[in-house]
Coordinates of C-alpha atoms in Angstrom, one line a residue:
M1 CA -0.3 0.0 -0.1
D2 CA 3.0 2.3 0.9
K3 CA 4.4 1.6 -2.5
L4 CA 0.9 2.1 -4.3
G5 CA 0.4 5.4 -2.3
L6 CA 3.4 6.9 -3.5
G7 CA 2.9 5.6 -7.0
L8 CA -0.1 7.3 -6.9
A9 CA 1.5 10.9 -5.0
A10 CA 3.9 10.8 -7.8
V11 CA 1.6 10.2 -10.8
S12 CA -0.8 13.1 -9.1
S13 CA 2.5 15.4 -8.8
V14 CA 3.2 15.0 -12.7
V15 CA -0.8 15.3 -13.8
A16 CA -0.5 18.7 -11.4
T17 CA 2.6 19.9 -12.9
M18 CA 1.7 19.2 -16.3
S19 CA -1.7 20.9 -15.7
L20 CA 0.0 23.7 -14.2
W21 CA 2.0 23.9 -17.5
R22 CA -0.9 24.0 -19.6
T23 CA -2.3 26.5 -17.6
L24 CA 0.5 28.8 -17.9
K25 CA 0.8 28.0 -21.4
L26 CA -2.5 28.8 -22.0
G27 CA -3.0 31.8 -20.0
S28 CA 0.2 33.3 -22.1
E29 CA -1.6 32.0 -25.4
V30 CA -4.6 34.3 -24.0
Q31 CA -2.4 37.4 -23.6
R32 CA -0.5 37.1 -26.7
L33 CA -4.2 36.8 -28.6
K34 CA -5.3 39.6 -26.4
Q35 CA -2.3 41.9 -27.2
H36 CA -2.8 40.7 -31.2
D37 CA -6.5 41.7 -31.3
Y38 CA -5.3 45.2 -29.5
E39 CA -2.5 45.6 -32.1
T40 CA -5.1 44.9 -34.9
E41 CA -7.7 47.4 -33.5
S42 CA -5.3 50.2 -33.1
K43 CA -4.3 49.6 -36.7
V44 CA -7.8 49.8 -38.0
R45 CA -9.0 53.1 -35.8
E46 CA -5.7 54.3 -37.8
V47 CA -6.8 53.0 -41.1
T48 CA -10.7 54.1 -40.4
R49 CA -8.8 57.9 -39.0
R50 CA -6.9 58.5 -42.5
L51 CA -9.8 57.3 -44.4
T52 CA -12.3 59.6 -42.7
E53 CA -9.9 62.4 -43.3
A54 CA -9.4 61.5 -47.1
V55 CA -13.0 61.4 -47.7
E56 CA -13.1 64.7 -45.7
Q57 CA -10.5 66.4 -48.1
L58 CA -12.2 64.7 -51.2
R59 CA -15.4 66.3 -49.9
I60 CA -14.1 70.1 -49.3
L61 CA -12.4 70.0 -53.1
V62 CA -15.9 68.4 -54.8
A63 CA -17.4 71.4 -52.9
A64 CA -14.8 74.0 -54.0
V65 CA -15.2 72.8 -57.6
A66 CA -19.0 72.8 -57.6
S67 CA -19.0 76.5 -56.2
G68 CA -16.8 77.4 -59.4
E69 CA -13.3 77.5 -57.3
T70 CA -10.4 76.8 -59.8
L71 CA -8.2 73.6 -58.4
D72 CA -4.8 73.0 -59.8
A73 CA -3.8 69.3 -60.5
D74 CA -1.1 69.4 -58.1
L75 CA -3.0 70.5 -55.3
I76 CA -5.3 67.4 -55.8
R77 CA -2.7 65.2 -56.3
S78 CA -1.3 66.1 -53.3
G79 CA -3.7 64.8 -51.1
R80 CA -3.5 68.4 -49.2
L81 CA -6.1 71.4 -49.4
Y82 CA -3.0 73.8 -49.2
R83 CA 0.1 74.6 -51.4
E84 CA 3.8 74.5 -49.5
L85 CA 5.8 77.6 -51.2
S86 CA 9.3 78.0 -50.7
V87 CA 10.7 81.3 -49.2
E88 CA 11.8 82.1 -52.9
E89 CA 8.3 81.8 -54.2
V90 CA 6.8 84.0 -51.4
R91 CA 9.6 86.6 -52.3
S92 CA 8.5 86.7 -55.6
L93 CA 5.1 86.8 -54.9
L94 CA 5.3 89.7 -52.4
S95 CA 7.5 91.5 -55.2
A96 CA 5.0 90.6 -57.9
P97 CA 2.7 93.5 -59.2
S98 CA -0.5 91.3 -58.1
R99 CA 1.1 92.0 -54.5
Q100 CA -2.3 93.3 -53.2
E101 CA -4.0 89.6 -54.1
I102 CA -1.6 88.4 -51.4
V103 CA -3.0 88.1 -47.7
L104 CA 0.2 87.6 -45.7
V105 CA -0.7 85.9 -42.4
D106 CA 2.0 85.4 -39.2
V107 CA 0.5 82.9 -37.0
R108 CA 3.1 83.6 -34.4
T109 CA 2.7 85.1 -30.8
L110 CA 2.7 89.1 -30.6
K111 CA 5.9 89.0 -28.6
E112 CA 7.4 87.2 -31.8
F113 CA 5.7 89.2 -34.5
S114 CA 6.7 92.4 -32.5
H115 CA 10.5 91.1 -32.6
A116 CA 10.5 90.8 -36.6
H117 CA 7.8 89.8 -39.1
L118 CA 7.6 90.2 -43.0
P119 CA 6.5 93.8 -44.6
G120 CA 3.0 93.7 -44.6
A121 CA 1.9 90.8 -42.6
L122 CA -1.1 90.5 -40.5
L123 CA -0.8 88.7 -37.1
L124 CA -3.3 86.3 -36.4
P125 CA -1.7 83.8 -33.7
V126 CA -2.8 80.4 -34.1
E127 CA -3.8 80.4 -30.7
E128 CA -6.7 83.3 -31.6
L129 CA -7.2 81.4 -35.2
E130 CA -10.6 79.6 -34.9
Q131 CA -12.2 82.8 -33.0
R132 CA -10.8 85.2 -35.9
Y133 CA -10.5 83.6 -38.9
R134 CA -14.1 84.3 -40.6
A135 CA -13.5 88.0 -40.0
E136 CA -10.1 88.6 -41.1
I137 CA -9.1 85.7 -43.4
P138 CA -10.7 86.0 -47.1
R139 CA -12.3 82.9 -48.6
Q140 CA -12.0 83.6 -52.0
G141 CA -10.4 86.2 -54.2
K142 CA -7.2 86.0 -52.3
Q143 CA -4.4 83.8 -51.8
V144 CA -3.6 83.4 -48.4
V145 CA 0.2 82.8 -47.4
M146 CA 0.7 81.7 -43.8
Y147 CA 4.0 81.4 -42.1
C148 CA 5.4 80.9 -38.5
S149 CA 8.8 80.6 -37.4
T150 CA 9.4 77.0 -39.1
G151 CA 6.4 76.2 -41.2
D152 CA 4.9 74.0 -38.1
R153 CA 2.2 76.3 -36.9
S154 CA 1.6 77.7 -40.2
R155 CA 0.5 74.2 -41.2
L156 CA -1.7 73.5 -38.4
A157 CA -3.4 76.8 -39.2
C158 CA -3.8 75.6 -43.0
E159 CA -5.1 72.3 -41.7
F160 CA -7.6 73.8 -39.5
L161 CA -8.8 76.1 -42.3
S162 CA -8.7 73.6 -44.8
R163 CA -11.4 71.6 -43.0
Q164 CA -13.7 74.9 -43.0
G165 CA -13.4 74.8 -47.0
Y166 CA -10.7 77.4 -47.4
V167 CA -8.5 76.1 -50.9
N168 CA -6.7 79.5 -51.2
L169 CA -4.1 78.8 -48.7
S170 CA -0.2 78.1 -48.9
V171 CA 2.3 77.8 -46.0
M172 CA 5.9 79.0 -46.2
K173 CA 7.9 76.1 -46.1
G174 CA 10.8 76.8 -43.5
G175 CA 9.4 79.8 -41.7
L176 CA 11.1 83.0 -41.1
Q177 CA 14.3 80.7 -40.2
Q178 CA 14.5 80.4 -44.1
W179 CA 13.9 83.4 -45.0
R180 CA 16.7 86.2 -46.5
G181 CA 15.0 89.3 -46.7
P182 CA 13.6 92.4 -45.3
L183 CA 11.8 92.2 -42.2
E184 CA 9.8 94.5 -39.9
Q185 CA 9.8 95.4 -36.3
E186 CA 7.1 96.9 -34.2
G187 CA 7.6 100.5 -32.2
P188 CA 6.1 100.8 -28.6
A189 CA 3.0 102.8 -30.2
S190 CA 2.3 100.0 -33.0
L191 CA 2.2 97.6 -30.3
V192 CA -0.1 99.6 -28.2
Q193 CA -2.6 99.6 -31.2
I194 CA -2.1 95.8 -31.7
E195 CA -2.8 95.5 -27.9
S196 CA -6.0 97.5 -28.3
R197 CA -7.2 96.0 -31.1
K198 CA -6.8 92.3 -29.7
A199 CA -8.8 94.1 -26.4
S200 CA -11.7 95.0 -28.6
R201 CA -12.4 91.5 -29.9
R202 CA -12.5 90.2 -26.5

């Protein structure tokens, strides 16, 4: 009986060990499947987001064409609703006879603007864009060129305005860091005027 008992105990131990091993393996497999499902779900969400953005851009482009806007082929092929211009291209636009057809928008802060900005630029900080764009950014008849220090904030501004249906937008690649040309500075009196205009909008 003792030997039989020992044998049964040994068998039970082996069975228990095997069961534990299988349980751990199964648990590991379940975790792997969960991780795989999570990654798959994340990828599906990302693809859905991109498709939604693409459809939205297409919708805006079609609406612009339907309303009589003229869109160039490069704009459509790029998948963006705004153009990217080099500093040389912007300089040429600003020195051309058609300068009055260009609205130059500086989306940096007041402090940055007062230090140096492009001649004739409108100050419209990207943080204030949502509140001010309807009154200050023309939707038709003008080409709107936006710039900042590096190009990042002006791209964000163009993307926001694109979602509002604007198709007359351009961003200056590289921003003021790449600019080689005349700049203006604001004196104390001009800064007071800018601050007064900002206060009147509140």
